[in-house]
Amino acid sequence: SKAKVGFTRYPLTFGYFPCKNDIITAARLASQGTPPHGAASAEAAVYDANCTMLRLLGVSVADAEERHWKGGPQLMGPAVVLWPDFAPSMLELRKRLTLPSAVCIASGSTLEIRGDVYLRELELNGALRIVAGPGVTLHIPKLKVQNRSQSFEALTDGEQNGEAPEELRIRGYRCVTYELERIEATEAGVYTLTEDKKLIPKLE
């Protein structure tokens, strides 16, 4: 046959993090040096993929640190969630971060961005959620956030043995919010966020 056959290689960091094993199996595999493919590792992999994309664009992101859950040891860096309506691809992410070298995310931070948001400078040492609702365009020239953040904390033995909901038991931890900065614009329009965190609408 003269048919041409091709294939595409895709970095594992950006696409292969299955959640298929229970927490006991995940712990056993982790102890053997094998990828655990449990709920905790799958969730951490999503955060890591987003952190890696940010680093590739020049953002300063803290390194991951080893944490220990019932499912075994797990590297956990800043918990970064980039919604598809913010950046469904690297090309779109590059457009959204207008000065990546001026963005810094410290260890223990959590960041969630969704919607039509353009970010220039960010110094984050804590927890931050940015939401631009339907019909909203939000420009953030410069933002500094420092707070007590959110923390991933291991379940107690009692919680792991049935006292906690299943969605927590399959991970072995819960996310505890101590402080969370919320930047939300819900009414359609174009806004700029000032350094003192006020939303200023663009005048027609």
Coordinates of C-alpha atoms in Angstrom, one line a residue:
S1 CA 0.0 0.0 0.0
K2 CA 1.2 3.5 -0.8
A3 CA -0.9 5.0 2.0
K4 CA 1.0 7.5 4.2
V5 CA 0.8 6.8 7.9
G6 CA 1.7 9.4 10.5
F7 CA 1.4 10.0 14.2
T8 CA 1.6 12.8 16.7
R9 CA 3.5 12.7 19.9
Y10 CA 2.1 14.6 22.8
P11 CA 3.9 15.3 26.1
L12 CA 2.4 13.2 28.9
T13 CA 2.4 16.3 31.1
F14 CA -0.5 17.7 29.0
G15 CA -2.8 14.8 28.5
Y16 CA -2.3 11.5 30.2
F17 CA -3.4 11.5 33.8
P18 CA -6.1 8.8 34.2
C19 CA -8.1 8.4 37.4
K20 CA -8.7 4.6 37.4
N21 CA -7.4 3.1 40.6
D22 CA -8.9 3.1 44.1
I23 CA -6.8 4.8 46.9
I24 CA -5.4 1.5 48.2
T25 CA -4.2 0.4 44.8
A26 CA -2.8 3.9 44.2
A27 CA -0.8 3.7 47.5
R28 CA 0.6 0.3 46.6
L29 CA 1.7 1.4 43.1
A30 CA 3.2 4.6 44.5
S31 CA 5.2 2.6 47.0
Q32 CA 6.6 0.6 44.1
G33 CA 7.6 3.7 42.1
T34 CA 4.8 3.2 39.6
P35 CA 2.4 5.9 38.6
P36 CA -0.6 5.5 40.9
H37 CA -3.3 6.8 38.5
G38 CA -5.6 7.5 41.4
A39 CA -7.8 10.6 42.1
A40 CA -5.1 12.5 43.9
S41 CA -2.5 12.0 41.2
A42 CA -5.0 12.9 38.5
E43 CA -6.0 16.1 40.2
A44 CA -2.4 17.1 40.8
A45 CA -1.6 16.4 37.2
V46 CA -4.2 18.9 36.0
Y47 CA -2.7 21.6 38.2
D48 CA 0.8 20.7 37.0
A49 CA -0.2 20.9 33.4
N50 CA -1.5 24.4 33.9
C51 CA 1.6 25.4 35.8
T52 CA 3.8 24.0 33.1
M53 CA 2.0 26.0 30.4
L54 CA 2.4 29.2 32.5
R55 CA 6.2 28.4 32.9
L56 CA 6.6 27.9 29.2
L57 CA 5.3 31.4 28.7
G58 CA 7.7 32.9 31.2
V59 CA 5.5 33.0 34.4
S60 CA 7.3 32.4 37.7
V61 CA 5.6 29.5 39.3
A62 CA 6.8 27.8 42.6
D63 CA 8.1 24.2 42.3
A64 CA 6.0 21.3 43.5
E65 CA 6.5 19.9 46.9
E66 CA 6.0 16.3 48.1
R67 CA 2.8 15.7 50.1
H68 CA 1.7 12.5 51.7
W69 CA -1.9 11.2 51.5
K70 CA -3.5 7.9 52.2
G71 CA -2.9 7.2 48.5
G72 CA 0.8 7.6 48.9
P73 CA 3.3 10.5 48.2
Q74 CA 2.3 13.1 45.6
L75 CA 4.0 16.1 44.2
M76 CA 1.7 19.1 44.6
G77 CA 2.5 22.6 43.3
P78 CA 0.3 25.6 43.2
A79 CA -3.3 24.6 42.4
V80 CA -3.9 26.4 39.1
V81 CA -7.2 26.0 37.2
L82 CA -7.5 27.7 33.8
W83 CA -11.1 27.3 32.5
P84 CA -11.6 26.6 28.8
D85 CA -13.5 29.9 28.3
F86 CA -10.3 31.6 29.5
A87 CA -7.6 29.7 27.7
P88 CA -8.5 26.6 25.7
S89 CA -5.0 26.5 24.2
M90 CA -1.5 27.7 24.5
L91 CA -2.1 30.3 21.7
E92 CA -5.1 31.7 23.6
L93 CA -3.2 31.7 26.9
R94 CA -0.4 33.7 25.3
K95 CA -2.9 36.4 24.3
R96 CA -4.5 36.5 27.8
L97 CA -1.2 37.0 29.7
T98 CA 0.1 40.3 28.2
L99 CA 3.3 40.3 30.3
P100 CA 4.0 36.8 31.5
S101 CA 7.4 37.7 33.1
A102 CA 5.5 40.0 35.5
V103 CA 3.3 37.2 36.8
C104 CA 4.5 35.3 40.0
I105 CA 2.7 32.5 41.8
A106 CA 4.1 31.5 45.2
S107 CA 4.2 28.1 46.8
G108 CA 0.9 27.1 48.5
S109 CA -1.1 29.4 46.2
T110 CA -4.3 28.6 44.4
L111 CA -5.5 30.3 41.2
E112 CA -8.7 30.0 39.2
I113 CA -9.5 32.1 36.1
R114 CA -12.5 31.8 34.0
G115 CA -14.0 34.0 31.3
D116 CA -12.7 36.8 29.0
V117 CA -9.9 38.0 31.2
Y118 CA -6.6 39.7 30.3
L119 CA -3.9 39.8 32.9
R120 CA -0.7 41.8 32.8
E121 CA 0.9 41.8 36.2
L122 CA 0.1 39.5 39.1
E123 CA 1.9 38.8 42.4
L124 CA 0.0 35.9 44.1
N125 CA 0.9 34.5 47.5
G126 CA -2.5 33.0 48.5
A127 CA -5.8 32.1 47.0
L128 CA -7.4 34.0 44.1
R129 CA -10.5 33.4 42.0
I130 CA -11.1 35.6 38.9
V131 CA -14.4 35.3 37.1
A132 CA -15.7 37.2 34.1
G133 CA -19.3 36.3 33.5
P134 CA -21.1 36.1 30.1
G135 CA -20.6 39.2 28.1
V136 CA -17.9 40.5 30.3
T137 CA -14.3 41.5 29.3
L138 CA -12.0 42.1 32.3
H139 CA -8.6 43.8 32.1
I140 CA -6.3 43.5 35.0
P141 CA -3.2 45.7 34.6
K142 CA -1.7 45.0 38.1
L143 CA -2.8 42.9 41.0
K144 CA -1.2 41.8 44.2
V145 CA -2.9 39.2 46.5
Q146 CA -1.5 37.9 49.8
N147 CA -3.7 35.9 52.1
R148 CA -3.9 32.7 54.2
S149 CA -4.9 30.8 51.0
Q150 CA -6.4 27.4 50.7
S151 CA -4.8 24.2 52.0
F152 CA -5.0 20.5 51.0
E153 CA -5.2 18.6 54.2
A154 CA -5.2 14.9 54.8
L155 CA -8.3 13.1 56.0
T156 CA -8.3 11.6 59.5
D157 CA -8.5 7.8 59.8
G158 CA -12.2 8.1 60.7
E159 CA -13.0 10.3 57.7
Q160 CA -11.0 8.0 55.4
N161 CA -12.9 5.0 56.8
G162 CA -16.4 6.3 56.0
E163 CA -17.1 9.6 57.8
A164 CA -16.1 11.8 54.8
P165 CA -18.0 11.9 51.5
E166 CA -16.7 9.5 48.8
E167 CA -15.4 12.3 46.6
L168 CA -12.9 13.1 49.4
R169 CA -12.1 9.5 50.4
I170 CA -10.9 8.6 46.9
R171 CA -8.4 11.5 47.1
G172 CA -7.4 11.2 50.8
Y173 CA -7.6 14.9 51.5
R174 CA -9.9 17.9 51.5
C175 CA -9.4 21.5 50.4
V176 CA -9.8 23.9 53.3
T177 CA -10.3 27.6 52.5
Y178 CA -8.8 30.0 55.0
E179 CA -8.9 33.1 52.9
L180 CA -9.9 33.5 49.2
E181 CA -9.7 36.7 47.2
R182 CA -12.6 36.9 44.7
I183 CA -12.6 39.1 41.7
E184 CA -15.9 38.8 39.9
A185 CA -17.6 40.8 37.2
T186 CA -21.1 39.5 36.3
E187 CA -22.9 42.4 34.5
A188 CA -22.1 42.5 30.8
G189 CA -19.5 45.1 29.8
V190 CA -15.8 45.9 29.6
Y191 CA -14.1 46.6 32.9
T192 CA -10.6 47.4 34.2
L193 CA -9.6 46.3 37.7
T194 CA -7.6 49.0 39.6
E195 CA -4.8 48.3 42.0
D196 CA -7.1 48.8 44.9
K197 CA -9.4 46.1 43.4
K198 CA -12.2 48.3 42.1
L199 CA -14.0 47.4 38.9
I200 CA -14.1 50.5 36.6
P201 CA -16.5 50.1 33.6
K202 CA -15.4 51.4 30.2
L203 CA -17.6 54.4 29.2
E204 CA -19.3 54.2 25.8

